[in-house]
Amino acid sequence: MIRTRILLMLSFLGVYAYSQTTTDIGIWLDHLPYRNGIDFHQQGGQVYCATEQGLFIYSPGEQDIQRFSKVNGLSDVGLSAIAWSEKHNLLVIGYENGNLDLLEGEAISNYPDILQSGNYPGLKRINDIQVEGDIAYISTDFGIVTFDLSLNFQERYVRETLIIGEESSTLRVLQTALTPDSIYAATDQGLLYASREDALIFSDNWQKDMSPGKTVNLITFFDNKVFINDNNPPNQDSVFYREDGVWKHFSFVDQGINSSLKGRNDFLSVTNSFSAQAYRADGTRVYNLTSQAVGEPDFNPIAALVDVNNTDAFWALTNGQGLYLNFQQFSTQNINPNSPKTKSIQAMHHDGSRLFVAPGSINEVWGPLFNTDGYFVLDEFTWSSKVPSTEEVYPDIITVISDPGDPDHYYLSSYGRGILEYANGALIRVYNDTTTDGEMLSFAGESQHRVGGFSYDDEKNLWFTNSLTDEPLCNINPEGEVTCFGLGSVAGSSTALRDILYTTEDQVWMQTRTNGIVVANFADGTLQGSTRLTGTEGEGNLPGSRILCFAEDLDGEIWIGSDEGVAVIYSPINIFEPNANYDASTPQIPQEDNPGFGDPLLGAEVVNDIEVDGANKKWFATANSGVFYTSADGTEQIYNFTEENSPLLSNNVLDIEVDGSTGMVYFGTDQGIVSFQGVATEGGTTNNDVFAYPNPVEPGYSGPILIRGLVTNAQVKITDIEGNIVFETVAEGGQALWSGNTFSGTRVASGVYIAYITDDLGQVTDVTKILVIN
């Protein structure tokens, strides 16, 4: 079995330390939710908190939070259990897919034995981990795995696989508890136990305990007794303990559906959906942390512990609000890592300085699902989660757009409820069937305003789709007046529309759910005509049966993503020209072994999104194979990031957004958001505030030197002070990179170097100086 170990630097690079002028081309950052707790453990001066997509460690003395994710060392996402090894001073981390990591000092080691095993497919989830001495007892959906922690990281191994169901059948084990002479297992068939002197590998040595719990889902060893939770929804759970061979009811626990039962030192901690409690062995309750106590109506604890060093302190990890620390029932501190509220993503939008995330939900037939997460904003390295209104519920925020002339003016679509207009952070207007300026929005059945997408034109008119109505295409002019257009038989009250694109040819492209693309043609704001593009030759020749996305590149070509790959309409102006050809073509990637032959670009892929960067190169989000980055014409693959070969969280990528000013590329997946520092930035028609960074270049620096603010695809020549050319390149959009080396790859000598910048025609020029110190 292959073992991998990643050494971690103490200064974990994350979005919170990232500079807009970073030279860390190729670096990955995570933007994951760290509020939805799974389990936690306090050890010495640190609290280890496992969340759905990552791990954070809180150090109370330093008031410091360290984050771990797939970006900086963890092997996976979907954490499901953690445990601490006192003897070996390490944290054991389990995942939903059976993967296993050990965090040991500054190193993370990965042990994919369970994950990669060909046995027990679909049953590998790690539900619980208990550590005693050298052994970690790992509860899974097929049984119990014992893992040896005693050896060095390359030699650690699975000792035994315990299949404890009747006649050696698989059995889901939820938790285990270790007593001096026995091991207990909470399973789907009740409470099982075995003597630790017997061979645990034989299922006949496991017996069913006739406990009062019909469905035992939680178990712990406390006060030299085994405590269990009888899970009995929709009624109330009950806690029992075994004493002198007899099960007794621990009646002091408040009624509720319990989520955690932890015995440590002199305290038994219990959590349910509304409170975290701690009891002494005699039943005395010493802590009762509720929503009223913490001032959070959505307080939802999933695990709790009395501080191991200070019994006046009580910790509670929650689902949605991070970590709480309570002192003597009076003072409560919320430790909530800066992160988005959830991993949910429907669409992203970058306005040049901020990233907006719309987490709303719709179903397969484009119906609203009443997601009330609001929307999230990343601004100056800080995440905020916003609710559109405290007076009314506006669910399913599925798309966002900012005013090109005023980023503080933006619009949201509450799918089903209409359009929300914001100015300076405040909701100033709602557009729906009560709109009074211009036309009112018509609605689909049951007053549904299904606004699926936004797009601005050059006159600052905001265009949007209003699905399943007689006038499904509308715009809002700069004065806030609404105008809607009927499209006749091309799209009407039975046509489901969603995404929209206003092109440089004054065409409006609209995505349908199952019937290709609707295109409307405008002149001076007047509808000239509309048509539908289909998969039929002569009518668009679109790929696949469903069109999922489209984008206009810097040459005015329309790139189309479908459930069967990608195609391009190179001359969209021809769509409304009589007898002109406008059928889509599929770019071909040349075969290295067969010159003259090519493979269709992403021919078998489901393409969810297409983004064009400042160099006119293309980013593709796929449903099954991660992210692809290609040359401008799509014939050369530059990257294919997957969850297997990169920090990408999932191969199901839902949306991509490019920050044109920095080149940062955001990947929204079904497991959350990560970003990648790309090279290309948006160029301009002229050079604008050209600068180099870093400048001066200090001794020991070996990263790229960035030259920014350039005319699009500028030619850049680097010379020494005497005019000798040492390097030349072409900018990626508005940014050029220089390694600080000559053409031959050797480091240039200390001195002043001059970067000469010009456009293709030699008409737009500029100069900047760079000081190199070796």
Short mmCIF file of C-alpha atoms in Angstrom, two decimals, residues 158-490:
data_model
loop_
_atom_site.label_atom_id
_atom_site.label_comp_id
_atom_site.label_asym_id
_atom_site.label_seq_id
_atom_site.Cartn_x
_atom_site.Cartn_y
_atom_site.Cartn_z
CA VAL A 158 -4.27 -2.48 9.26
CA ARG A 159 -3.97 -5.23 11.84
CA GLU A 160 -7.37 -6.86 11.58
CA THR A 161 -10.72 -6.45 9.87
CA LEU A 162 -13.48 -7.50 12.23
CA ILE A 163 -16.67 -8.63 10.46
CA ILE A 164 -18.96 -9.08 13.44
CA GLY A 165 -22.41 -9.67 11.96
CA GLU A 166 -24.14 -13.02 12.28
CA GLU A 167 -22.25 -15.74 10.43
CA SER A 168 -19.47 -13.26 9.61
CA SER A 169 -21.75 -10.89 7.69
CA THR A 170 -21.05 -7.21 7.30
CA LEU A 171 -22.67 -4.99 9.89
CA ARG A 172 -22.67 -1.22 10.27
CA VAL A 173 -20.85 -0.22 13.44
CA LEU A 174 -21.62 3.31 14.61
CA GLN A 175 -19.33 3.54 17.64
CA THR A 176 -17.22 1.41 19.95
CA ALA A 177 -16.35 1.68 23.64
CA LEU A 178 -13.37 0.00 25.29
CA THR A 179 -13.50 -1.27 28.86
CA PRO A 180 -10.63 -3.00 30.67
CA ASP A 181 -11.95 -6.44 29.71
CA SER A 182 -14.41 -5.95 26.82
CA ILE A 183 -15.11 -4.07 23.61
CA TYR A 184 -18.67 -2.86 22.96
CA ALA A 185 -20.07 -1.96 19.55
CA ALA A 186 -23.18 0.09 18.80
CA THR A 187 -24.57 -1.44 15.59
CA ASP A 188 -27.66 -1.58 13.43
CA GLN A 189 -28.53 -4.86 15.17
CA GLY A 190 -28.21 -3.49 18.68
CA LEU A 191 -25.37 -3.55 21.20
CA LEU A 192 -22.71 -6.23 20.68
CA TYR A 193 -19.75 -7.01 22.90
CA ALA A 194 -16.76 -9.35 23.04
CA SER A 195 -14.09 -10.22 25.55
CA ARG A 196 -10.75 -8.65 24.71
CA GLU A 197 -9.10 -11.95 25.57
CA ASP A 198 -10.94 -13.67 22.72
CA ALA A 199 -10.06 -13.54 19.04
CA LEU A 200 -12.14 -10.56 17.90
CA ILE A 201 -11.84 -11.57 14.27
CA PHE A 202 -14.33 -14.44 14.80
CA SER A 203 -17.94 -13.27 14.74
CA ASP A 204 -18.96 -16.13 17.06
CA ASN A 205 -17.03 -14.42 19.85
CA TRP A 206 -19.32 -11.39 19.62
CA GLN A 207 -22.54 -11.56 21.62
CA LYS A 208 -25.64 -9.41 21.67
CA ASP A 209 -26.20 -7.53 24.91
CA MET A 210 -29.83 -7.41 26.00
CA SER A 211 -29.67 -3.71 26.70
CA PRO A 212 -32.89 -1.67 27.01
CA GLY A 213 -31.89 0.28 23.92
CA LYS A 214 -33.64 -1.00 20.80
CA THR A 215 -31.44 1.12 18.52
CA VAL A 216 -28.13 2.00 20.15
CA ASN A 217 -26.37 4.72 18.16
CA LEU A 218 -24.05 6.28 20.78
CA ILE A 219 -21.80 4.64 23.32
CA THR A 220 -19.05 5.77 25.69
CA PHE A 221 -17.10 4.52 28.72
CA PHE A 222 -17.49 6.84 31.72
CA ASP A 223 -17.10 6.40 35.48
CA ASN A 224 -16.03 2.78 34.86
CA LYS A 225 -19.39 2.10 33.27
CA VAL A 226 -20.70 1.70 29.73
CA PHE A 227 -23.20 4.41 28.78
CA ILE A 228 -25.44 4.07 25.73
CA ASN A 229 -28.03 6.17 23.93
CA ASP A 230 -31.26 4.54 22.81
CA ASN A 231 -32.07 6.36 19.57
CA ASN A 232 -35.82 6.41 19.21
CA PRO A 233 -37.07 9.12 16.81
CA PRO A 234 -39.54 10.69 16.42
CA ASN A 235 -39.94 10.17 20.17
CA GLN A 236 -37.22 11.02 22.70
CA ASP A 237 -33.85 9.35 23.23
CA SER A 238 -32.90 7.76 26.52
CA VAL A 239 -29.47 7.31 28.13
CA PHE A 240 -28.71 4.10 30.05
CA TYR A 241 -25.65 2.82 31.90
CA ARG A 242 -24.56 -0.64 32.95
CA GLU A 243 -23.72 -1.21 36.60
CA ASP A 244 -23.11 -4.56 38.28
CA GLY A 245 -24.46 -6.33 35.19
CA VAL A 246 -27.73 -4.38 35.23
CA TRP A 247 -28.82 -1.59 32.88
CA LYS A 248 -30.12 1.52 34.60
CA HIS A 249 -31.77 4.65 33.24
CA PHE A 250 -29.67 7.83 33.49
CA SER A 251 -32.79 9.93 33.86
CA PHE A 252 -31.12 13.30 34.41
CA VAL A 253 -30.59 14.05 30.71
CA ASP A 254 -33.07 16.46 29.15
CA GLN A 255 -35.37 14.93 26.57
CA GLY A 256 -34.35 15.24 22.91
CA ILE A 257 -32.74 13.42 20.01
CA ASN A 258 -29.13 13.10 21.14
CA SER A 259 -26.25 13.57 18.73
CA SER A 260 -23.24 12.94 20.96
CA LEU A 261 -22.34 11.10 24.16
CA LYS A 262 -18.81 11.70 25.45
CA GLY A 263 -17.40 10.57 28.78
CA ARG A 264 -14.11 12.12 29.87
CA ASN A 265 -12.55 12.56 33.28
CA ASP A 266 -15.35 13.41 35.73
CA PHE A 267 -17.98 14.51 33.23
CA LEU A 268 -20.48 13.01 30.81
CA SER A 269 -21.30 15.42 27.97
CA VAL A 270 -24.50 15.06 25.96
CA THR A 271 -25.72 17.11 23.01
CA ASN A 272 -29.01 17.29 21.19
CA SER A 273 -30.37 19.62 18.53
CA PHE A 274 -30.90 22.51 20.94
CA SER A 275 -28.54 22.12 23.90
CA ALA A 276 -25.17 20.91 25.15
CA GLN A 277 -25.09 19.50 28.68
CA ALA A 278 -22.52 18.10 31.06
CA TYR A 279 -23.19 15.86 34.10
CA ARG A 280 -21.24 14.41 36.96
CA ALA A 281 -21.54 10.69 37.65
CA ASP A 282 -24.21 11.31 40.31
CA GLY A 283 -26.43 13.08 37.74
CA THR A 284 -25.63 16.62 38.81
CA ARG A 285 -25.83 18.88 35.77
CA VAL A 286 -22.98 21.36 35.70
CA TYR A 287 -23.53 22.82 32.22
CA ASN A 288 -26.58 23.44 30.08
CA LEU A 289 -25.68 25.49 27.02
CA THR A 290 -28.76 26.50 25.01
CA SER A 291 -29.65 28.90 22.22
CA GLN A 292 -30.73 31.43 24.84
CA ALA A 293 -27.42 31.13 26.67
CA VAL A 294 -25.31 31.73 23.56
CA GLY A 295 -27.66 34.24 21.93
CA GLU A 296 -27.97 32.24 18.71
CA PRO A 297 -31.46 31.01 17.74
CA ASP A 298 -30.00 28.44 15.34
CA PHE A 299 -27.62 26.98 17.95
CA ASN A 300 -27.27 23.31 17.00
CA PRO A 301 -24.50 21.54 18.97
CA ILE A 302 -23.23 18.20 17.74
CA ALA A 303 -20.56 17.47 20.40
CA ALA A 304 -19.42 18.93 23.73
CA LEU A 305 -16.66 18.52 26.32
CA VAL A 306 -15.70 20.03 29.67
CA ASP A 307 -12.24 21.55 29.36
CA VAL A 308 -9.60 19.02 30.34
CA ASN A 309 -7.54 21.64 32.20
CA ASN A 310 -10.23 23.96 33.58
CA THR A 311 -13.57 22.63 34.71
CA ASP A 312 -14.98 26.17 34.63
CA ALA A 313 -14.82 26.02 30.82
CA PHE A 314 -17.16 24.09 28.53
CA TRP A 315 -16.70 23.54 24.77
CA ALA A 316 -19.42 22.86 22.21
CA LEU A 317 -19.00 22.27 18.48
CA THR A 318 -22.03 23.09 16.34
CA ASN A 319 -23.52 22.45 12.95
CA GLY A 320 -23.54 25.91 11.40
CA GLN A 321 -21.96 28.24 13.96
CA GLY A 322 -18.50 26.82 14.60
CA LEU A 323 -17.10 26.36 18.11
CA TYR A 324 -18.35 27.80 21.40
CA LEU A 325 -16.47 28.24 24.69
CA ASN A 326 -18.56 28.91 27.79
CA PHE A 327 -17.22 30.01 31.17
CA GLN A 328 -19.24 29.13 34.28
CA GLN A 329 -22.56 29.42 32.40
CA PHE A 330 -22.09 33.21 32.10
CA SER A 331 -19.65 34.24 29.37
CA THR A 332 -19.70 32.62 25.93
CA GLN A 333 -17.19 33.04 23.12
CA ASN A 334 -17.90 31.96 19.54
CA ILE A 335 -14.86 30.78 17.59
CA ASN A 336 -16.06 30.89 14.03
CA PRO A 337 -13.42 30.59 11.31
CA ASN A 338 -13.84 33.15 8.55
CA SER A 339 -15.54 31.16 5.80
CA PRO A 340 -18.70 30.92 3.71
CA LYS A 341 -21.78 29.62 5.48
CA THR A 342 -22.14 26.37 3.51
CA LYS A 343 -20.57 24.49 0.62
CA SER A 344 -23.65 25.07 -1.56
CA ILE A 345 -23.01 26.71 -4.92
CA GLN A 346 -25.35 27.48 -7.77
CA ALA A 347 -23.36 30.30 -9.39
CA MET A 348 -20.51 32.73 -8.70
CA HIS A 349 -19.85 36.29 -9.85
CA HIS A 350 -16.71 38.43 -9.52
CA ASP A 351 -17.11 42.19 -9.84
CA GLY A 352 -13.40 43.08 -9.96
CA SER A 353 -12.92 43.22 -6.21
CA ARG A 354 -15.47 40.87 -4.63
CA LEU A 355 -16.63 37.32 -5.20
CA PHE A 356 -20.38 36.70 -4.85
CA VAL A 357 -21.70 33.18 -4.30
CA ALA A 358 -25.32 32.28 -4.99
CA PRO A 359 -26.07 29.03 -3.11
CA GLY A 360 -29.73 28.65 -4.06
CA SER A 361 -31.17 25.32 -5.19
CA ILE A 362 -33.33 24.24 -8.10
CA ASN A 363 -34.35 20.76 -9.17
CA GLU A 364 -33.84 18.88 -12.43
CA VAL A 365 -36.90 20.49 -14.01
CA TRP A 366 -35.77 23.95 -12.87
CA GLY A 367 -38.24 24.28 -10.04
CA PRO A 368 -37.29 26.14 -6.80
CA LEU A 369 -36.33 24.11 -3.73
CA PHE A 370 -36.61 26.83 -1.05
CA ASN A 371 -32.95 27.09 -0.05
CA THR A 372 -32.72 29.87 2.55
CA ASP A 373 -28.92 30.19 2.80
CA GLY A 374 -29.06 33.74 1.41
CA TYR A 375 -25.84 34.62 -0.40
CA PHE A 376 -22.13 34.86 0.42
CA VAL A 377 -19.53 37.55 -0.36
CA LEU A 378 -15.72 37.38 -0.28
CA ASP A 379 -14.47 40.96 0.14
CA GLU A 380 -10.91 41.90 1.13
CA PHE A 381 -10.20 38.34 2.25
CA THR A 382 -13.26 38.27 4.53
CA TRP A 383 -16.33 36.13 3.99
CA SER A 384 -19.78 37.35 4.97
CA SER A 385 -23.07 35.47 4.78
CA LYS A 386 -26.03 37.69 4.01
CA VAL A 387 -29.79 37.24 4.26
CA PRO A 388 -31.70 39.35 1.70
CA SER A 389 -34.35 40.51 4.16
CA THR A 390 -35.31 40.00 7.78
CA GLU A 391 -38.94 40.82 7.06
CA GLU A 392 -39.64 38.48 4.15
CA VAL A 393 -38.08 35.23 2.99
CA TYR A 394 -36.35 35.37 -0.39
CA PRO A 395 -35.11 31.82 -0.99
CA ASP A 396 -33.04 30.26 -3.76
CA ILE A 397 -30.60 33.02 -4.68
CA ILE A 398 -29.30 31.44 -7.89
CA THR A 399 -27.50 34.24 -9.75
CA VAL A 400 -25.83 37.61 -9.05
CA ILE A 401 -24.61 40.48 -11.22
CA SER A 402 -22.98 43.85 -10.46
CA ASP A 403 -23.49 47.13 -12.26
CA PRO A 404 -20.39 47.54 -14.49
CA GLY A 405 -20.16 51.22 -13.55
CA ASP A 406 -20.91 50.83 -9.86
CA PRO A 407 -19.93 47.59 -8.07
CA ASP A 408 -21.91 48.67 -4.99
CA HIS A 409 -25.05 48.41 -7.13
CA TYR A 410 -25.98 44.79 -7.79
CA TYR A 411 -28.90 42.46 -8.41
CA LEU A 412 -29.83 39.01 -7.11
CA SER A 413 -32.37 36.55 -8.43
CA SER A 414 -34.52 34.93 -5.78
CA TYR A 415 -35.76 32.15 -8.05
CA GLY A 416 -39.51 32.14 -7.70
CA ARG A 417 -39.75 35.48 -5.88
CA GLY A 418 -38.26 37.93 -8.39
CA ILE A 419 -35.25 40.27 -8.60
CA LEU A 420 -33.65 41.96 -5.58
CA GLU A 421 -31.84 45.26 -6.22
CA TYR A 422 -29.10 46.42 -3.84
CA ALA A 423 -27.26 49.71 -3.42
CA ASN A 424 -24.45 50.21 -0.90
CA GLY A 425 -25.28 46.92 0.79
CA ALA A 426 -28.98 47.67 1.31
CA LEU A 427 -31.96 46.07 -0.41
CA ILE A 428 -33.68 48.97 -2.18
CA ARG A 429 -36.20 47.27 -4.42
CA VAL A 430 -37.86 43.99 -5.39
CA TYR A 431 -38.97 43.40 -8.98
CA ASN A 432 -41.92 41.06 -9.36
CA ASP A 433 -45.58 41.29 -10.36
CA THR A 434 -46.00 44.37 -8.14
CA THR A 435 -43.38 46.37 -10.06
CA THR A 436 -44.76 49.83 -10.85
CA ASP A 437 -42.14 51.41 -13.13
CA GLY A 438 -42.61 50.21 -16.70
CA GLU A 439 -44.13 46.78 -17.15
CA MET A 440 -44.92 44.45 -14.30
CA LEU A 441 -43.23 41.07 -14.39
CA SER A 442 -45.60 38.34 -15.45
CA PHE A 443 -45.28 35.12 -13.53
CA ALA A 444 -45.43 31.41 -13.99
CA GLY A 445 -47.95 29.32 -12.07
CA GLU A 446 -48.55 30.15 -8.41
CA SER A 447 -46.97 33.63 -8.73
CA GLN A 448 -43.57 32.14 -9.50
CA HIS A 449 -41.04 34.64 -10.89
CA ARG A 450 -38.37 32.34 -12.27
CA VAL A 451 -35.57 34.74 -13.19
CA GLY A 452 -32.71 32.49 -14.23
CA GLY A 453 -29.87 34.70 -15.46
CA PHE A 454 -28.57 38.26 -15.92
CA SER A 455 -26.48 40.01 -18.57
CA TYR A 456 -25.64 43.69 -19.15
CA ASP A 457 -25.39 45.41 -22.51
CA ASP A 458 -23.15 48.41 -23.32
CA GLU A 459 -25.97 50.82 -22.54
CA LYS A 460 -26.23 49.52 -18.96
CA ASN A 461 -29.53 47.76 -19.59
CA LEU A 462 -29.80 44.67 -17.40
CA TRP A 463 -31.26 41.76 -19.38
CA PHE A 464 -32.82 38.71 -17.73
CA THR A 465 -34.94 35.66 -18.44
CA ASN A 466 -38.40 35.38 -16.87
CA SER A 467 -39.15 31.72 -17.48
CA LEU A 468 -42.52 30.16 -18.33
CA THR A 469 -44.26 33.45 -19.22
CA ASP A 470 -45.61 34.99 -22.42
CA GLU A 471 -42.88 37.65 -22.31
CA PRO A 472 -39.84 35.66 -21.17
CA LEU A 473 -37.15 38.21 -22.08
CA CYS A 474 -36.95 41.47 -20.13
CA ASN A 475 -34.58 44.27 -19.26
CA ILE A 476 -34.25 46.96 -16.62
CA ASN A 477 -32.91 50.25 -17.95
CA PRO A 478 -30.60 52.53 -15.91
CA GLU A 479 -33.66 54.39 -14.60
CA GLY A 480 -35.11 51.18 -13.19
CA GLU A 481 -37.88 50.77 -15.76
CA VAL A 482 -38.80 47.27 -16.89
CA THR A 483 -39.47 46.31 -20.50
CA CYS A 484 -40.46 42.76 -21.51
CA PHE A 485 -40.55 41.10 -24.92
CA GLY A 486 -42.64 38.31 -26.35
CA LEU A 487 -40.76 35.88 -28.56
CA GLY A 488 -43.74 34.23 -30.22
CA SER A 489 -43.50 30.53 -30.96
CA VAL A 490 -39.74 30.51 -30.28
#
